[in-house]
Structures are given as C-alpha cells and as structure tokens.
Tab-separated table of C-alpha atoms and ligand atoms in Angstrom:
chain	number	residue	atom	x	y	z
A	1	ASP	CA	-6.064	104.466	-22.949
A	2	THR	CA	-3.923	103.162	-25.785
A	3	ALA	CA	-1.728	100.925	-23.640
A	4	THR	CA	-4.754	99.112	-22.332
A	5	GLN	CA	-6.323	98.750	-25.772
A	6	GLN	CA	-3.176	97.195	-27.142
A	7	THR	CA	-3.053	94.603	-24.387
A	8	PRO	CA	-4.938	91.490	-25.464
A	9	LYS	CA	-7.870	90.812	-23.156
A	10	ARG	CA	-6.970	87.176	-22.966
A	11	ALA	CA	-3.843	85.175	-23.734
A	12	ALA	CA	-4.187	83.039	-26.851
A	13	PRO	CA	-4.981	79.428	-25.907
A	14	THR	CA	-1.757	77.480	-25.654
A	15	LEU	CA	-3.230	74.058	-24.879
A	16	PRO	CA	-4.195	71.505	-27.529
A	17	ASP	CA	-7.892	70.554	-27.325
A	18	ALA	CA	-8.427	73.311	-24.741
A	19	GLN	CA	-11.751	73.664	-22.933
A	20	THR	CA	-12.613	76.341	-20.401
A	21	VAL	CA	-13.566	75.571	-16.800
A	22	THR	CA	-16.972	77.082	-15.950
A	23	GLN	CA	-17.575	75.832	-12.397
A	24	VAL	CA	-15.717	74.047	-9.587
A	25	THR	CA	-17.272	72.507	-6.450
A	26	HIS	CA	-15.224	71.083	-3.590
A	27	TRP	CA	-17.265	68.416	-1.793
A	28	THR	CA	-14.715	67.244	0.775
A	29	ASP	CA	-10.954	67.611	1.185
A	30	ARG	CA	-10.685	64.457	-1.000
A	31	LEU	CA	-13.364	65.105	-3.643
A	32	PHE	CA	-14.334	67.804	-6.136
A	33	SER	CA	-16.404	68.192	-9.282
A	34	PHE	CA	-16.067	70.656	-12.138
A	35	ARG	CA	-17.756	71.697	-15.347
A	36	VAL	CA	-16.112	72.708	-18.621
A	37	THR	CA	-17.242	73.951	-22.018
A	38	ARG	CA	-18.216	71.207	-24.446
A	39	PRO	CA	-16.652	70.957	-27.911
A	40	ALA	CA	-19.480	71.591	-30.378
A	41	SER	CA	-18.712	68.375	-32.256
A	42	LEU	CA	-18.486	66.078	-29.217
A	43	ARG	CA	-21.099	63.311	-29.157
A	44	PHE	CA	-20.966	60.614	-26.478
A	45	ARG	CA	-23.043	57.816	-24.959
A	46	SER	CA	-23.960	58.126	-21.269
A	47	GLY	CA	-21.403	56.226	-19.188
A	48	GLU	CA	-18.437	56.807	-21.504
A	49	PHE	CA	-15.124	58.411	-20.540
A	50	VAL	CA	-12.670	60.800	-22.202
A	51	MET	CA	-9.018	61.641	-21.571
A	52	ILE	CA	-8.604	64.963	-19.803
A	53	GLY	CA	-5.711	66.736	-18.118
A	54	LEU	CA	-3.258	69.586	-17.987
A	55	MET	CA	0.173	70.393	-19.362
A	56	GLY	CA	2.885	68.692	-17.307
A	57	ASP	CA	5.885	70.463	-15.837
A	58	PRO	CA	8.629	71.407	-18.332
A	59	ASP	CA	11.238	68.725	-18.839
A	60	PRO	CA	14.293	69.894	-16.821
A	61	GLU	CA	16.626	69.232	-19.767
A	62	THR	CA	14.680	70.138	-22.869
A	63	GLY	CA	12.174	72.547	-21.335
A	64	LYS	CA	9.440	70.799	-23.326
A	65	GLN	CA	5.997	70.260	-21.814
A	66	LYS	CA	3.869	67.186	-22.437
A	67	PRO	CA	0.160	66.811	-21.704
A	68	LEU	CA	-0.631	64.856	-18.517
A	69	LEU	CA	-3.854	62.985	-19.264
A	70	ARG	CA	-6.099	60.543	-17.376
A	71	ALA	CA	-9.381	58.778	-18.161
A	72	TYR	CA	-12.395	60.524	-16.647
A	73	SER	CA	-15.993	59.396	-16.931
A	74	ILE	CA	-18.290	62.101	-18.216
A	75	ALA	CA	-20.719	62.748	-15.344
A	76	SER	CA	-23.081	65.013	-17.288
A	77	PRO	CA	-25.858	63.764	-19.574
A	78	SER	CA	-25.497	63.910	-23.348
A	79	TRP	CA	-28.183	66.633	-23.591
A	80	ASP	CA	-26.171	69.052	-21.415
A	81	ASP	CA	-24.294	71.828	-23.230
A	82	GLU	CA	-21.390	71.576	-20.772
A	83	LEU	CA	-19.344	68.589	-19.550
A	84	GLU	CA	-19.101	67.638	-15.878
A	85	PHE	CA	-16.430	65.556	-14.138
A	86	TYR	CA	-16.109	64.189	-10.591
A	87	SER	CA	-12.627	63.661	-9.212
A	88	ILE	CA	-10.599	62.548	-6.262
A	89	LYS	CA	-7.731	64.760	-5.029
A	90	VAL	CA	-4.502	62.864	-4.477
A	91	GLU	CA	-1.871	64.921	-2.693
A	92	ASP	CA	1.045	63.498	-4.659
A	93	GLY	CA	-1.025	62.426	-7.685
A	94	PRO	CA	0.708	63.655	-10.868
A	95	LEU	CA	-2.509	65.095	-12.293
A	96	THR	CA	-4.974	65.617	-9.432
A	97	SER	CA	-2.452	67.430	-7.228
A	98	LYS	CA	-2.640	70.173	-9.906
A	99	LEU	CA	-6.162	69.661	-11.228
A	100	GLN	CA	-7.697	70.264	-7.797
A	101	HIS	CA	-6.587	73.923	-8.036
A	102	ILE	CA	-8.423	74.775	-11.288
A	103	GLN	CA	-10.711	77.816	-11.224
A	104	PRO	CA	-13.472	79.041	-13.546
A	105	GLY	CA	-11.784	80.608	-16.588
A	106	ASP	CA	-8.830	78.207	-16.542
A	107	GLU	CA	-8.262	75.825	-19.421
A	108	ILE	CA	-7.949	72.046	-19.344
A	109	ILE	CA	-7.089	69.602	-22.108
A	110	LEU	CA	-9.924	67.379	-23.315
A	111	ARG	CA	-9.388	64.799	-26.046
A	112	PRO	CA	-12.785	64.516	-27.739
A	113	LYS	CA	-12.781	60.717	-28.212
A	114	PRO	CA	-15.316	59.161	-25.834
A	115	VAL	CA	-15.121	55.384	-25.190
A	116	GLY	CA	-16.160	52.899	-22.512
A	117	THR	CA	-18.152	49.834	-21.528
A	118	LEU	CA	-20.659	51.275	-19.027
A	119	VAL	CA	-23.181	51.873	-21.786
A	120	HIS	CA	-26.709	50.639	-22.428
A	121	ASP	CA	-25.546	49.053	-25.690
A	122	ALA	CA	-23.416	46.539	-23.750
A	123	LEU	CA	-26.398	45.139	-21.808
A	124	LEU	CA	-29.206	42.858	-22.975
A	125	PRO	CA	-32.758	44.034	-22.259
A	126	GLY	CA	-33.883	43.428	-18.665
A	127	LYS	CA	-36.357	44.531	-16.005
A	128	ARG	CA	-34.132	45.959	-13.313
A	129	LEU	CA	-30.887	47.914	-13.658
A	130	TRP	CA	-28.397	47.950	-10.766
A	131	LEU	CA	-25.707	50.655	-10.720
A	132	PHE	CA	-23.009	49.733	-8.171
A	133	ALA	CA	-20.499	52.472	-7.248
A	134	THR	CA	-17.845	53.241	-4.682
A	135	GLY	CA	-16.263	56.678	-4.261
A	136	THR	CA	-15.805	58.601	-7.537
A	137	GLY	CA	-17.133	55.539	-9.370
A	138	PHE	CA	-20.471	57.327	-9.119
A	139	ALA	CA	-19.456	59.641	-12.006
A	140	PRO	CA	-20.618	57.565	-15.022
A	141	PHE	CA	-23.888	56.873	-13.202
A	142	ALA	CA	-24.435	60.608	-12.745
A	143	SER	CA	-24.586	60.688	-16.540
A	144	LEU	CA	-26.693	57.526	-16.962
A	145	LEU	CA	-29.178	58.647	-14.284
A	146	ARG	CA	-29.905	61.779	-16.331
A	147	ASP	CA	-30.336	59.828	-19.575
A	148	PRO	CA	-33.982	59.206	-20.565
A	149	GLN	CA	-33.059	55.779	-21.974
A	150	THR	CA	-32.196	54.516	-18.483
A	151	TYR	CA	-35.855	54.861	-17.462
A	152	GLU	CA	-37.298	53.869	-20.823
A	153	ASP	CA	-35.369	50.564	-20.842
A	154	TYR	CA	-36.071	49.438	-17.253
A	155	ASP	CA	-38.966	49.130	-14.777
A	156	GLU	CA	-36.648	49.818	-11.877
A	157	VAL	CA	-33.215	51.485	-11.484
A	158	ILE	CA	-31.311	50.826	-8.246
A	159	VAL	CA	-28.194	52.876	-7.470
A	160	THR	CA	-25.924	51.759	-4.640
A	161	HIS	CA	-23.064	53.979	-3.515
A	162	THR	CA	-20.562	52.921	-0.846
A	163	CYS	CA	-18.194	55.522	0.585
A	164	ARG	CA	-16.045	55.823	3.667
A	165	THR	CA	-17.895	58.846	5.079
A	166	VAL	CA	-21.225	60.641	4.818
A	167	GLY	CA	-19.519	63.677	3.248
A	168	GLU	CA	-18.274	61.504	0.399
A	169	LEU	CA	-21.871	60.531	-0.441
A	170	GLU	CA	-22.947	64.159	-0.879
A	171	TYR	CA	-22.260	64.583	-4.618
A	172	GLY	CA	-24.346	61.494	-5.375
A	173	ALA	CA	-27.081	62.388	-2.898
A	174	GLN	CA	-27.536	65.828	-4.454
A	175	LEU	CA	-27.524	64.361	-7.953
A	176	ILE	CA	-30.308	61.927	-7.004
A	177	GLU	CA	-32.305	64.768	-5.481
A	178	ASP	CA	-31.803	66.845	-8.618
A	179	VAL	CA	-32.890	63.960	-10.871
A	180	ARG	CA	-36.058	63.371	-8.824
A	181	GLY	CA	-37.127	66.995	-9.069
A	182	ASN	CA	-35.795	67.776	-12.534
A	183	GLU	CA	-38.561	69.193	-14.754
A	184	MET	CA	-36.496	68.959	-17.915
A	185	LEU	CA	-36.051	65.205	-17.319
A	186	GLU	CA	-39.739	64.797	-16.556
A	187	GLU	CA	-40.487	66.471	-19.870
A	188	LEU	CA	-38.074	64.180	-21.706
A	189	ILE	CA	-39.033	60.927	-19.980
A	190	GLY	CA	-42.578	61.434	-18.758
A	191	GLU	CA	-44.309	62.062	-15.466
A	192	GLY	CA	-43.619	59.582	-12.674
A	193	PHE	CA	-40.264	58.411	-14.025
A	194	ALA	CA	-38.655	59.204	-10.658
A	195	ALA	CA	-40.676	56.431	-8.985
A	196	LYS	CA	-38.449	53.925	-10.819
A	197	LEU	CA	-35.314	55.279	-9.166
A	198	ARG	CA	-34.126	53.672	-5.896
A	199	TYR	CA	-31.079	55.063	-4.073
A	200	TYR	CA	-29.111	52.936	-1.579
A	201	PRO	CA	-26.148	54.821	-0.022
A	202	THR	CA	-23.910	53.100	2.533
A	203	THR	CA	-20.861	54.147	4.555
A	204	THR	CA	-18.071	52.019	5.965
A	205	ARG	CA	-16.076	54.296	8.266
A	206	GLU	CA	-18.599	56.779	9.616
A	207	GLU	CA	-22.015	56.328	11.210
A	208	SER	CA	-24.933	56.660	8.763
A	209	PRO	CA	-28.431	55.137	8.382
A	210	LYS	CA	-26.986	52.196	6.410
A	211	MET	CA	-23.520	50.934	7.169
A	212	GLY	CA	-21.355	48.325	5.457
A	213	ARG	CA	-19.842	47.395	2.132
A	214	ILE	CA	-22.510	46.711	-0.490
A	215	THR	CA	-20.894	43.334	-1.212
A	216	ASP	CA	-21.415	42.262	2.426
A	217	LEU	CA	-24.994	43.593	2.419
A	218	MET	CA	-25.678	41.505	-0.701
A	219	ARG	CA	-24.144	38.361	0.787
A	220	SER	CA	-26.212	38.748	3.971
A	221	GLY	CA	-29.340	39.521	1.960
A	222	GLU	CA	-29.853	42.799	3.823
A	223	VAL	CA	-29.986	44.963	0.693
A	224	TYR	CA	-32.749	42.797	-0.817
A	225	ALA	CA	-34.775	42.909	2.400
A	226	ASP	CA	-34.317	46.693	2.633
A	227	LEU	CA	-35.419	47.313	-0.961
A	228	GLY	CA	-38.037	44.573	-1.146
A	229	VAL	CA	-36.554	43.025	-4.283
A	230	PRO	CA	-35.315	39.470	-4.964
A	231	PRO	CA	-31.568	38.766	-5.307
A	232	LEU	CA	-30.162	39.418	-8.768
A	233	ALA	CA	-31.066	36.880	-11.448
A	234	PRO	CA	-29.825	36.686	-15.049
A	235	GLU	CA	-33.395	36.610	-16.417
A	236	THR	CA	-34.390	39.964	-14.930
A	237	ASP	CA	-31.381	41.917	-13.642
A	238	ARG	CA	-28.686	43.951	-15.368
A	239	ALA	CA	-25.772	45.642	-13.608
A	240	MET	CA	-23.030	48.192	-14.090
A	241	ILE	CA	-20.033	48.271	-11.733
A	242	CYS	CA	-17.705	51.226	-11.193
A	243	GLY	CA	-15.413	51.639	-8.226
A	244	ASN	CA	-11.977	50.818	-6.903
A	245	LEU	CA	-10.210	47.755	-8.281
A	246	ALA	CA	-10.783	45.425	-5.286
A	247	PHE	CA	-14.472	46.332	-5.250
A	248	ASN	CA	-14.858	45.696	-8.969
A	249	LEU	CA	-13.272	42.261	-8.659
A	250	ASP	CA	-15.304	41.232	-5.592
A	251	LEU	CA	-18.593	42.378	-7.077
A	252	LYS	CA	-17.803	40.804	-10.447
A	253	ALA	CA	-17.280	37.456	-8.703
A	254	LEU	CA	-20.527	37.895	-6.791
A	255	LEU	CA	-22.517	38.706	-9.933
A	256	GLU	CA	-21.041	35.655	-11.666
A	257	GLU	CA	-22.282	33.562	-8.692
A	258	TYR	CA	-25.774	34.918	-9.380
A	259	GLY	CA	-25.376	33.717	-12.979
A	260	LEU	CA	-24.813	37.096	-14.663
A	261	ARG	CA	-22.167	37.288	-17.416
A	262	GLU	CA	-19.960	40.212	-18.406
A	263	GLY	CA	-21.007	42.049	-21.545
A	264	ALA	CA	-19.265	44.371	-23.988
A	265	ASN	CA	-20.258	46.702	-26.797
A	266	SER	CA	-19.661	43.905	-29.306
A	267	ALA	CA	-21.345	41.206	-27.175
A	268	PRO	CA	-24.052	42.561	-24.833
A	269	ARG	CA	-24.800	40.435	-21.738
A	270	GLU	CA	-25.981	40.946	-18.147
A	271	TYR	CA	-23.352	43.175	-16.529
A	272	VAL	CA	-20.474	45.526	-17.356
A	273	VAL	CA	-17.583	46.858	-15.284
A	274	GLU	CA	-15.178	49.794	-15.371
A	275	LYS	CA	-12.533	51.038	-12.985
A	276	ALA	CA	-12.918	54.448	-11.358
A	277	PHE	CA	-9.932	56.651	-12.098
A	278	LEU	CA	-7.220	56.885	-9.411
A	279	ASP	CA	-4.327	59.313	-9.872
B	1	A2P	P1	-13.798	50.174	3.392
B	1	A2P	O1	-13.831	51.445	4.165
B	1	A2P	O2	-14.308	49.003	4.166
B	1	A2P	O3	-12.471	49.909	2.730
B	1	A2P	P2	-11.923	54.043	-1.277
B	1	A2P	O4	-12.244	55.437	-0.805
B	1	A2P	O5	-10.793	53.408	-0.559
B	1	A2P	O6	-11.832	53.941	-2.775
B	1	A2P	O7	-13.181	53.158	-0.885
B	1	A2P	C1	-14.488	53.553	-1.198
B	1	A2P	C2	-15.458	52.616	-0.536
B	1	A2P	O8	-15.346	51.323	-1.142
B	1	A2P	C3	-15.175	52.428	0.946
B	1	A2P	O9	-16.390	52.549	1.640
B	1	A2P	C4	-14.602	51.041	1.013
B	1	A2P	O10	-14.897	50.339	2.196
B	1	A2P	C5	-15.299	50.343	-0.120
B	1	A2P	N1	-14.556	49.180	-0.588
B	1	A2P	C6	-13.222	49.070	-0.774
B	1	A2P	N2	-12.886	47.846	-1.212
B	1	A2P	C7	-14.037	47.152	-1.316
B	1	A2P	C8	-14.355	45.821	-1.716
B	1	A2P	N3	-13.403	44.963	-2.095
B	1	A2P	N4	-15.649	45.458	-1.687
B	1	A2P	C9	-16.599	46.316	-1.301
B	1	A2P	N5	-16.367	47.579	-0.915
B	1	A2P	C10	-15.107	48.004	-0.921
C-alpha cells in the first residue's frame, strides 16, 4: 500500500564514517568479536589498528552527541572484503558497555586511517617469528597469521597466547585451526605453509594442558623445551608483543635481556610492541 511505499526502507545513515555490522560472535561473557563492511578505499598492513566506536550519549546541556572512539587492531587479513575486530566487554567501559550490544545491521563509526607498529616493516629479516599475546592482544596476530608474508618471511612462526581461562583462548584456537585448514591461504602461500605455524596457548587461572604466564615459562626454559627451539637470540629471532600493559613491560624487559632491540617503522629492529585496547 501507499503508506508502506512512502516509508523509507532504512533510515539515512546518521554516523560519520559509518560501516555496517555483518556478524557478531560472543565467545565468553568478557569477550566478543564482530565483522563490519570495509570501506572500498581502505588499505592497511596486517597488524595495524584503526579508531572505531559509536556516538556517545547526548550532552545533557547542549544535546550534542560526540563520537566515542577507541583504537582497535584489525583482526582480519588485508585480502578479506570485510573487517574483523576482537574486543573485551567492560561493564562500565564508556565504549564497550555499548559496543557489546551491537547486532548485524547496526552501524559503527570507523575512521579509515590505519596505523601501528606491529607490522613486518618494523622488523629486520630473521628466521623465527614469535607472536606473544595475552587476552584480546591476539587480535593483530589474527590478521598477521592470515597474511602470506608472515610465512614467506620466516621459517617458523610461533604464537603464544596467555589467558585466564580456557574459554578465553577459544577465539585464537579457532583462528589457528582455520589458518591450518584454509585452502585460500594454501593457494596464496603454497602447500605445507601450515607446518611453519606453532601454537602455544597457556592459562593462568583455570586448568589446561599448559599452565602459567608465558614470561615465567620463558624464564624457566619450559617453553623452549616444549617446542624444541633454542631461547630467543638477536641473530635469528624476531618478536611482536601485544597484551596488557604489565605483560608488555615484563616481556619487553625479557627480550632486551636476550639482546633483542625494539624496532619501529622508521628503524626496523628485532621486536615491536603494542598495547591491547582496554576500555
Ligand atoms: P594472571 O592471571 O596471572 O594475571 P588480563 O585478562 O588481566 O588482561 O590477563 C590476561 C592474561 O595475561 C592472564 O592470563 C594474566 O595472568 C596474564 N598476565 C597479566 N600480567 C602479566 C604479566 N605481567 N606477565 C605475564 N602475563 C601476565
């Protein structure tokens, strides 16, 4: 009928830099991931982050709304036609208390200016790449692990992920499984690439096959014994660190003890570090 025809199917987008949510997955009561449409012009390097968010509440006096934005690592690879993000839910977090309720069809704000240090360009060539994550710090590695260059540049890629519970490892565990069996990646990188990938998940507050903080397992030598590799050395090993602040600082100090130096886009060296987003 006429009334229906006159009603617009969809409200005009009101957000600046709006992208549409296509999928949401809740992994635990603390963690969720989501996918959004990708701006056609957006190019990024695996491991980079963008600012994303929602409109904030109206100002009580002026009624004006301002965007509420936070840095989020892009978890999807650069060849994907959508963008994926992995997030914590903080009950009283200004952004994540709202963001955790998004549904497919909703819009989020995405500023299309990717930046960051967890990129291949910031590391010198090496034999073995270590990706050290805690919690949602896995996100940039989810992108890097689906990037052909990661396997082209290194003989071996070791991913460690330390979480409180087994449930918090699930996003990473499924990603690793997907990478190992991914035919598209095999086509891009070549048969047998998955043999280079080693996955080392640990938990600290719930029973699992491997327990303990990765930093302690490195100090004791357990991780090297488990994987059958020598301790990190500046001649052969490269590392990327992404987790909570205390973890980043502890691991940074440990890597410096091994003789690795921090690199940047402008001055590539042996390791790079970036903080996982906390609301
Ligand atoms: P722990 O349970 O011993 O604190 P969070 O969820 O708080 O961000 O922590 C994620 C994981 O990182 C947890 O398993 C936690 O272990 C671990 N972690 C926190 N701080 C450090 C640190 N300084 N060094 C190594 N691991 C850490």
